Coordinates of C-alpha atoms and ligand atoms in Angstrom, one line a residue:
X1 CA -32.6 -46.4 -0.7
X2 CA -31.1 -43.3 -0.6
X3 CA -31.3 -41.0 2.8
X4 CA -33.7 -38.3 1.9
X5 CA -34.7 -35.3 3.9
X6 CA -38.4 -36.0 5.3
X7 CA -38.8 -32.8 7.5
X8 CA -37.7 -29.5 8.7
X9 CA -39.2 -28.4 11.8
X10 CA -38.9 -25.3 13.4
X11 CA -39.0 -24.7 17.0
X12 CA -38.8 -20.8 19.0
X13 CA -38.7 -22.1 22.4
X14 CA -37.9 -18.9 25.6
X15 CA -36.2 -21.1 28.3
X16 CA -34.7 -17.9 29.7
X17 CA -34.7 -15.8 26.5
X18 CA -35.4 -16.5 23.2
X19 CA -34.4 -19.3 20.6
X20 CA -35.2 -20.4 17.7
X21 CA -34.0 -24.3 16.5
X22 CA -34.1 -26.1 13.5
X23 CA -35.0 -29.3 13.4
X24 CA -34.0 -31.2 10.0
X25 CA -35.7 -35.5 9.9
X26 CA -34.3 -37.5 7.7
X27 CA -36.3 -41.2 5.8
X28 CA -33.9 -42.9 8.8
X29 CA -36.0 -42.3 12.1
X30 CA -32.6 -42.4 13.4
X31 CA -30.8 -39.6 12.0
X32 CA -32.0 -36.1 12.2
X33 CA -29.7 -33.0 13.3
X34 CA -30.1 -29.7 15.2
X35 CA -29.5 -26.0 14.1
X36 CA -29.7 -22.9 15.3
X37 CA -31.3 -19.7 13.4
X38 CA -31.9 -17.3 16.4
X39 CA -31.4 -13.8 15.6
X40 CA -31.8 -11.4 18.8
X41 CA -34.8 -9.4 18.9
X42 CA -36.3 -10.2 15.2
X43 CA -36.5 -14.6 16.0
X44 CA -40.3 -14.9 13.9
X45 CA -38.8 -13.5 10.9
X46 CA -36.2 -16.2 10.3
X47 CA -38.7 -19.0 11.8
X48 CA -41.1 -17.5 8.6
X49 CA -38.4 -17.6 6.2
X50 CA -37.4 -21.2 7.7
X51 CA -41.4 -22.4 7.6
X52 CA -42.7 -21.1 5.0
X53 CA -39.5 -20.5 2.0
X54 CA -36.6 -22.9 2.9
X55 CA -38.2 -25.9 4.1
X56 CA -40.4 -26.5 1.2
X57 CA -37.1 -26.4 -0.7
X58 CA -35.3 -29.1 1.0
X59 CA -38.2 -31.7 1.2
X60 CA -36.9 -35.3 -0.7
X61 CA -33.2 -33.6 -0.7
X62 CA -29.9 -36.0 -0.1
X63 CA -28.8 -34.0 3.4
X64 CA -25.2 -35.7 2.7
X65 CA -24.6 -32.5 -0.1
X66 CA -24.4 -29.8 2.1
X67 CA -22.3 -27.4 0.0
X68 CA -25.2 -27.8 -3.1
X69 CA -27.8 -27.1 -0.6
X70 CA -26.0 -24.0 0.7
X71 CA -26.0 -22.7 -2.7
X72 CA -29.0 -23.8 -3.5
X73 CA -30.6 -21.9 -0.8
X74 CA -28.4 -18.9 -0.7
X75 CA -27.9 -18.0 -4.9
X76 CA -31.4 -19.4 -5.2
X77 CA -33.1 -16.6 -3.5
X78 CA -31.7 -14.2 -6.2
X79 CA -31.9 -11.7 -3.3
X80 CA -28.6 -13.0 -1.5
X81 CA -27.9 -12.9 2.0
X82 CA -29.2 -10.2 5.0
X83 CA -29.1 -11.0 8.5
X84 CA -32.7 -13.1 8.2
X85 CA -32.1 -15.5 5.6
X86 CA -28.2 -15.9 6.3
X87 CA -29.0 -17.1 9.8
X88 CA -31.9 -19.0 8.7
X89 CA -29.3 -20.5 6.4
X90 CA -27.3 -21.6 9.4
X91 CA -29.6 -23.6 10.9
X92 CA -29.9 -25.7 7.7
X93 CA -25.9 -25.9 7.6
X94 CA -25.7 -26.7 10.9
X95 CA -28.3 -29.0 11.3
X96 CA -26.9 -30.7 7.9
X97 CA -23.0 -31.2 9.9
X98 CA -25.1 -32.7 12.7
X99 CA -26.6 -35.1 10.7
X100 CA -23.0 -35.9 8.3
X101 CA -21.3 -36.1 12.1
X102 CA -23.9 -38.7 13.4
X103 CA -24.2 -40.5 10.2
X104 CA -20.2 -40.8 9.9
X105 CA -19.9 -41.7 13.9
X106 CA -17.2 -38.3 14.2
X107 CA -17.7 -35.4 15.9
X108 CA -17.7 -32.5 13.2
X109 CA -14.1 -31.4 14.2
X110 CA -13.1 -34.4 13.1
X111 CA -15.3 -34.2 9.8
X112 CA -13.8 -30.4 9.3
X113 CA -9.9 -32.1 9.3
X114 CA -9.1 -33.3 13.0
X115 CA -7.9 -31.3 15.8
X116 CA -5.3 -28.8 15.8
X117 CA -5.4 -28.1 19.0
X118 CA -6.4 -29.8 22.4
X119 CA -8.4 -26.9 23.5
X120 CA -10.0 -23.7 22.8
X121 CA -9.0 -20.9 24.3
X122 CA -11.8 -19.1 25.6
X123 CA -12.8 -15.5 27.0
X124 CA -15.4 -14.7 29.4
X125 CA -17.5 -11.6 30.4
X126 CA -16.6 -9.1 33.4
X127 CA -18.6 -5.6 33.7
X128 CA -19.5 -3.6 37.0
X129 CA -20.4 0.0 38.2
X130 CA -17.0 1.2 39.0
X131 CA -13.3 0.3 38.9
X132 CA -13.9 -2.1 42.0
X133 CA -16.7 -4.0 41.1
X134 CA -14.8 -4.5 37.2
X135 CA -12.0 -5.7 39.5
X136 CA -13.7 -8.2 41.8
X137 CA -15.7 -9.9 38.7
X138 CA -12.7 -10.3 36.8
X139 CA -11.0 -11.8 40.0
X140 CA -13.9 -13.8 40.2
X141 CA -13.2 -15.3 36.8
X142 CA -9.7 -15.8 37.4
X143 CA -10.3 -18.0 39.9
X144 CA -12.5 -20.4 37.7
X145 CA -9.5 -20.6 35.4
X146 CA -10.0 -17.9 32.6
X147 CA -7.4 -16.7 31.0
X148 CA -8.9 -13.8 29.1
X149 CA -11.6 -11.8 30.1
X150 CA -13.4 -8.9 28.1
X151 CA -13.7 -5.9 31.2
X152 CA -16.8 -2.9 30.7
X153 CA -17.5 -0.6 33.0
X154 CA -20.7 1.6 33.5
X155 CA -19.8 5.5 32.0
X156 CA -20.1 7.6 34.8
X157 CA -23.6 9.8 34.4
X158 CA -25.3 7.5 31.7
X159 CA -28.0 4.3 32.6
X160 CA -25.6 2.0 31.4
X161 CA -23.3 1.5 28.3
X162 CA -22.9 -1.6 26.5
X163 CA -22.4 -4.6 28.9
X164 CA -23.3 -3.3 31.8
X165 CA -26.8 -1.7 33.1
X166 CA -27.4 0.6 35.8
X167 CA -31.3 -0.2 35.1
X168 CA -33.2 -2.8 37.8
X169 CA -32.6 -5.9 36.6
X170 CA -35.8 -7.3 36.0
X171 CA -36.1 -4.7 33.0
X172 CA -33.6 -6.7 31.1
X173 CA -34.9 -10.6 32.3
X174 CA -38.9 -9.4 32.2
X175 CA -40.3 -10.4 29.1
X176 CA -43.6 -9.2 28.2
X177 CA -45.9 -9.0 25.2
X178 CA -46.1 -5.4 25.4
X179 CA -42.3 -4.7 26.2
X180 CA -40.8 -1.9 23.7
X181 CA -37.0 -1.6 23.9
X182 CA -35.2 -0.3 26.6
X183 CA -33.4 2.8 26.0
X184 CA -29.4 3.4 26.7
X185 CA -28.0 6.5 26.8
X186 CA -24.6 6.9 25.8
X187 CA -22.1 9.6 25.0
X188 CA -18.6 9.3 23.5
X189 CA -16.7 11.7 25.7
X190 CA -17.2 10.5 29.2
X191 CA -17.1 7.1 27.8
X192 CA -13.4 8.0 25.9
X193 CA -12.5 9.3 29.1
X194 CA -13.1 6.4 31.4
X195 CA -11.7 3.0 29.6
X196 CA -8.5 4.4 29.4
X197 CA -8.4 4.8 33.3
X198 CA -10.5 1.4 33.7
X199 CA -8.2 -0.4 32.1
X200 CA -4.6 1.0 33.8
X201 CA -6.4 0.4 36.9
X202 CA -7.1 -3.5 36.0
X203 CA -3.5 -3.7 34.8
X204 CA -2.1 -2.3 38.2
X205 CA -4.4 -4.0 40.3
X206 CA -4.3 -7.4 38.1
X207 CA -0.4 -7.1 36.5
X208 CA 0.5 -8.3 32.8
X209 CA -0.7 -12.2 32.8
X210 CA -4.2 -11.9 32.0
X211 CA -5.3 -10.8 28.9
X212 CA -7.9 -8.2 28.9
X213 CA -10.3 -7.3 25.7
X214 CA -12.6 -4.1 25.7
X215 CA -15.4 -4.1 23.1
X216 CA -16.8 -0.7 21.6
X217 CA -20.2 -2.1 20.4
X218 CA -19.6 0.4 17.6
X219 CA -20.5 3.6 19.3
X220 CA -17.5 5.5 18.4
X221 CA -16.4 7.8 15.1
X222 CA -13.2 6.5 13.3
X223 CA -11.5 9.6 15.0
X224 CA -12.4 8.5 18.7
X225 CA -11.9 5.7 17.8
X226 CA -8.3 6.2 17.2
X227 CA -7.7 8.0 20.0
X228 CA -9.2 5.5 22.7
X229 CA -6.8 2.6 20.7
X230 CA -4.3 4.8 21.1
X231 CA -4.3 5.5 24.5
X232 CA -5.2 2.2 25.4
X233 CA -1.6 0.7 23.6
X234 CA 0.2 0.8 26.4
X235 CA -2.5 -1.6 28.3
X236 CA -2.1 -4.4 26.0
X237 CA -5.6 -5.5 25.4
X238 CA -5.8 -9.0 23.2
X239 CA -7.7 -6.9 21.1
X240 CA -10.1 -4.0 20.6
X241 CA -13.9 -5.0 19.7
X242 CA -16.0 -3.6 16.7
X243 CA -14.6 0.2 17.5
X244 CA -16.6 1.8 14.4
X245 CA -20.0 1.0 12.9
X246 CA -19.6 -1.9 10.3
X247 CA -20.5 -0.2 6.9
X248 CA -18.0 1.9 5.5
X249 CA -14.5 -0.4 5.6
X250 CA -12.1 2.6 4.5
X251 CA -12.5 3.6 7.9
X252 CA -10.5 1.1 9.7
X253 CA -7.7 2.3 7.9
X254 CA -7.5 5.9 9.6
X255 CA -7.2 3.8 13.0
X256 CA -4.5 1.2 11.9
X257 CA -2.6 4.1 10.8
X258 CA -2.5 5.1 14.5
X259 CA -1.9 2.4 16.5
X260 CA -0.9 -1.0 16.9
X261 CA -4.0 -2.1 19.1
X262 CA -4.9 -5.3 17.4
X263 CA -8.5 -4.8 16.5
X264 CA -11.3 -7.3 16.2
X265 CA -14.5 -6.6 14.1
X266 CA -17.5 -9.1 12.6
X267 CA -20.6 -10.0 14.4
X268 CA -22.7 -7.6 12.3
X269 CA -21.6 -9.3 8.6
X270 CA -23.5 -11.3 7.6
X271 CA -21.3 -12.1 4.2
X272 CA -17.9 -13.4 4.1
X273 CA -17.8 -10.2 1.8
X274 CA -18.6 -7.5 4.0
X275 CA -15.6 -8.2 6.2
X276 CA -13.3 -9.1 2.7
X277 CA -11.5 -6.1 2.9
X278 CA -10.7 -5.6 6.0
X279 CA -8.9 -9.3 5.6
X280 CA -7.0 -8.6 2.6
X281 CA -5.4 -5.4 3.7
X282 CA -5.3 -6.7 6.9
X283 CA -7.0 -4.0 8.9
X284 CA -7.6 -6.2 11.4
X285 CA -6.2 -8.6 13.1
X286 CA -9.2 -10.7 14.4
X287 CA -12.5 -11.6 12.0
X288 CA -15.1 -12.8 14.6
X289 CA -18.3 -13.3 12.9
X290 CA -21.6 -14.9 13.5
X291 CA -21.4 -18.6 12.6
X292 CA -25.3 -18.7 13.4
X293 CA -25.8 -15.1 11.4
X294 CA -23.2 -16.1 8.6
X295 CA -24.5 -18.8 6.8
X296 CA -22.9 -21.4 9.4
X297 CA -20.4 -24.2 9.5
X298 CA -19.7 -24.1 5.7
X299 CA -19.4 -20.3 5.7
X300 CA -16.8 -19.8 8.8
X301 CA -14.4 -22.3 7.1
X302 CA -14.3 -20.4 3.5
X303 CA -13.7 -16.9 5.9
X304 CA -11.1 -19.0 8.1
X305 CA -9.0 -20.0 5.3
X306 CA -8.6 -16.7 3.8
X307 CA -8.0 -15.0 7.1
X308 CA -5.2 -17.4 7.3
X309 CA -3.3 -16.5 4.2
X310 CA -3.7 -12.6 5.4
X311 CA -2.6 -13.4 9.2
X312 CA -5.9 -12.6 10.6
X313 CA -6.9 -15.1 13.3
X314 CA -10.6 -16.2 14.4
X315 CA -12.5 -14.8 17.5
X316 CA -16.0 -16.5 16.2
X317 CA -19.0 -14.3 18.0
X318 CA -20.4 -16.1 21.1
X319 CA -22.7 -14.5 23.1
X320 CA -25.7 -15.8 24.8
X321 CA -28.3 -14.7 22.4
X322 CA -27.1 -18.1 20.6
X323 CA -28.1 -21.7 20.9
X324 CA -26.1 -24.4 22.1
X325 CA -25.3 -25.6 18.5
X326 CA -23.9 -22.6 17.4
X327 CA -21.3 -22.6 20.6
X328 CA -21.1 -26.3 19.7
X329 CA -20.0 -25.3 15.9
X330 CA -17.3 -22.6 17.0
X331 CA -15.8 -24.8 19.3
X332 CA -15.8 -27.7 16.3
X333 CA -14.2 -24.8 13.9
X334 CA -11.6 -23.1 16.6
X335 CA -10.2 -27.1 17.2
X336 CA -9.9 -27.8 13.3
X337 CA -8.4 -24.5 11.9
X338 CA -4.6 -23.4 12.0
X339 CA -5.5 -19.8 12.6
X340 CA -7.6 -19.8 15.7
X341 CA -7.4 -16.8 18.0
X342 CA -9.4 -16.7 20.9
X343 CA -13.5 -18.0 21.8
X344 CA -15.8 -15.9 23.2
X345 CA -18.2 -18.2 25.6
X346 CA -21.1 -17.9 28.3
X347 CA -22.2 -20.1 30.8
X348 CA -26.4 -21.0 29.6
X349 CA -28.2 -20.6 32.8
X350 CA -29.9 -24.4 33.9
X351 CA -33.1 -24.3 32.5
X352 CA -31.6 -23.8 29.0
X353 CA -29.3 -25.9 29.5
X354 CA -31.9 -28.7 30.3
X355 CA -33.6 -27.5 27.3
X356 CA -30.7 -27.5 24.6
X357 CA -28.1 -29.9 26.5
X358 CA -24.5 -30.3 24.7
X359 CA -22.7 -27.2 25.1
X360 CA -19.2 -27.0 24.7
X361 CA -17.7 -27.6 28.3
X362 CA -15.1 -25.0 30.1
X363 CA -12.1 -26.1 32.1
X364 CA -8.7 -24.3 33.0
X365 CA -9.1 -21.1 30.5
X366 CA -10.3 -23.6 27.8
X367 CA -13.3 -24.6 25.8
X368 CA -13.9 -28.1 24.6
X369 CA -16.4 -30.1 22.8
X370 CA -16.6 -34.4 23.4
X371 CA -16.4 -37.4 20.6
X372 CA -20.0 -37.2 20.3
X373 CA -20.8 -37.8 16.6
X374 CA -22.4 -34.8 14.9
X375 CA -22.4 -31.2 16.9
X376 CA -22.6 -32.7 20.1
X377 CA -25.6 -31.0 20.9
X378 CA -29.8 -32.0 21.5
X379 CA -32.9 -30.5 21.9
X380 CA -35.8 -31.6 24.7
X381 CA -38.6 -31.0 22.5
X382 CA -41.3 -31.6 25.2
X383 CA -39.6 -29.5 27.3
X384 CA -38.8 -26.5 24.6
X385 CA -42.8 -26.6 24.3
X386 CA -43.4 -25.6 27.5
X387 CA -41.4 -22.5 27.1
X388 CA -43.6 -20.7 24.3
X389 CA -41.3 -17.5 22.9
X390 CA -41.8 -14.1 24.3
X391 CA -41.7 -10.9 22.1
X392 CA -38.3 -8.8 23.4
X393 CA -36.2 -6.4 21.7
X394 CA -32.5 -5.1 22.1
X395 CA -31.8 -1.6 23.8
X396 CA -32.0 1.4 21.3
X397 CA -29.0 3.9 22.2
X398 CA -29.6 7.5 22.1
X399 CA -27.5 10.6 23.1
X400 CA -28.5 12.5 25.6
X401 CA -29.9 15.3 23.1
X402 CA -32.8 12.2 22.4
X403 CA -31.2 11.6 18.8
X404 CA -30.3 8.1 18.1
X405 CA -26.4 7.6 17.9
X406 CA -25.2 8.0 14.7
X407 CA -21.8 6.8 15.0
Ligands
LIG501 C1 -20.7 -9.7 21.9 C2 -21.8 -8.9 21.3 C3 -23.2 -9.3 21.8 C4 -24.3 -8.6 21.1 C5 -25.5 -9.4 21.1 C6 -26.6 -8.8 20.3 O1 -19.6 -9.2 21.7 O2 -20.9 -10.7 22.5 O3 -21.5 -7.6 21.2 O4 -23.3 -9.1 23.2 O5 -24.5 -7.3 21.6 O6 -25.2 -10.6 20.5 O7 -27.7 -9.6 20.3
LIG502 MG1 -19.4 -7.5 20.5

């Protein structure tokens, strides 16, 4: 008898923040896989369109054909893709590798072509209140082996700016039922004026070695833009991080024509189309979408192998508002593709960890997954249950005239 899909459960578990997996059970007790669909701040939407849309459609399906099933599920909508039902999506294509991994006895890298590489190399996260505290985290880091290492500062004046907070911690790590979002304020000047001096300092306190990435979070005009790549030049970053907003692509043009900053951009598509041009006339040098927000596994190779024809390497998204299995499945990507550029990583505190074990490992600058078959990567049911999911949002950013940033 042919394997059949039997079951696709969906689980939004809050270890530490929230998640939401994808479960898919095969007619083989033995063989199920794990996906992640979390999308930060709006997780019950995708868990809907999982429960009550996608699952239905999979039921008595042969999990081997993932490629028909992608299509299925994204062309058969008729509505296409968005940021709920492409990560949804995910889950299914990366639950779907798990299961072709475990069933083969590979590890998906292997699945995807073998390795081209032993290791991925792999940037972490340093941020502080001032030039001394940036400078003592990213020490910090150097010490545990990184080799790149994305700095952010606090702007003088504002409560914090992205990647670093001025606020009392336990507004970021409370959750509660009744929590709205926090509010940033931000303003492009002071913020213009301070990387440039942030990042000198690193480099005369820190020297050339280690490479050092700054990201924008998309809070600057193309103009500004321009001028902060263009100042920054002399710094060598690795690259510059989502400088403008994502929607109008002509725009990256007015900055390339300014500078040589290689430039990153990609976590907000949620298409391989949306970041198309900016491949093809190479306006940047660096595509580093969502694997769990892109449509998954399946998605990231067909985006990898036209970067590569246009000399635009990979930087997939990795933050820690991502499962296990999606770390797991840029890892598996980055050590299979010629073009891989750099992985953005986080440590998951211990309680997720215990909760969604597998995660690729970190040693000396380098990420790395094992020869598990599949992903690599498990979920402690029991234990997911006793985290139930708690309703948070991301900050809103607004100038300090009230309005909401329109950059
Ligand atoms: C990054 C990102 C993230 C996002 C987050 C939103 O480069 O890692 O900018 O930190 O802000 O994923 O939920
Ligand atoms: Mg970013």
């Amino acid at each position: 008898m042919a394997l059949t899909i039997t079951n696709v459960k969906v689980l939004v578990t809050c270890p530490d923040r929230n998640y939401v997996l994808v479960k898919i059970e095969t007619s083989d007790p033995g063989v199920y896989g794990w996906g992640d669909a979390t999308l930060n701040g709006r997780e019950l939407a995708v868990a809907a369109a999982l429960e009550q849309h996608i699952a239905p459609l999979l039921i008595g399906r042969d999990p081997d054909r993932i490629e028909d099933l992608w299509q299925m599920i994204y062309r058969g909508t008729y509505w296409r893709g968005g940021p709920v039902l492409m990560t949804a999506l995910a889950g299914v294509d990366l639950a779907l590798w798990d299961i072709k991994g475990k069933r083969a006895g590979m590890p998906v890298y292997s699945l995807l072509g073998g390795r081209t590489r032993d290791g991925a190399l792999a940037y972490t996260h340093c941020s502080g209140r001032d030039f001394a505290e940036v400078e003592d985290s990213v020490r910090a880091a150097m010490a545990r082996g990184f080799k790149a290492i994305r700095v952010q500062v606090l702007v003088p004046g504002m409560s914090g700016t992205y990647g670093v907070s001025n606020q009392p911690a336990e507004r970021y790590s409370s959750f509660d039922m009744e929590a709205l979002p926090l509010v940033e304020r931000f303003e492009p000047s002071p913020y213009l004026r301070v990387i440039p001096k942030l990042v000198e300092h690193l480099r005369v306190a820190l020297g050339d070695e280690i490479e050092l990435l700054h990201d924008v979070h998309e809070r600057l005009t193309p103009i500004q833009a321009a001028r902060l790549a263009k100042e920054l030049e002399a710094y060598h970053l690795f690259f510059l991080e989502d400088p403008i907003r994502p929607e109008n692509k002509e725009s990256f043009r007015l900055i390339r024509q300014h500078t040589t900053i290689p430039i990153a951009m990609g976590e907000l598509f949620h298409t391989r189309w949306d970041g198309l041009p900016l491949i093809t006339e190479q306006l940047i040098d660096f595509i580093r979408c969502d694997l769990g927000h892109i449509g998954g596994i399946s998605e990231a190779r067909k985006i990898a192998a036209i970067a590569e024809s246009f000399y635009v390497q990979t930087a997939w998204h990795g933050p820690g508002d991502i499962a296990p299995m999606t770390h797991a499945a840029n890892v598996h990507v980055d050590l299979s593709i010629a073009n891989f550029g750099i992985q953005e990583m986080v440590f998951f505190p211990e309680v997720a960890q215990e909760v969604m074990p597998g995660a690729p490992t970190f040693a000396d600058g380098y990420l790395n997954v094992t020869d598990a078959p599949g992903l690599g990567t498990d979920v402690n049911e029991a234990l997911a249950a006793t985290y139930p999911y708690k309703r948070a949002y991301l900050p809103v950013v607004r100038r300090v005239d009230g309005s909401v940033g329109d950059w």
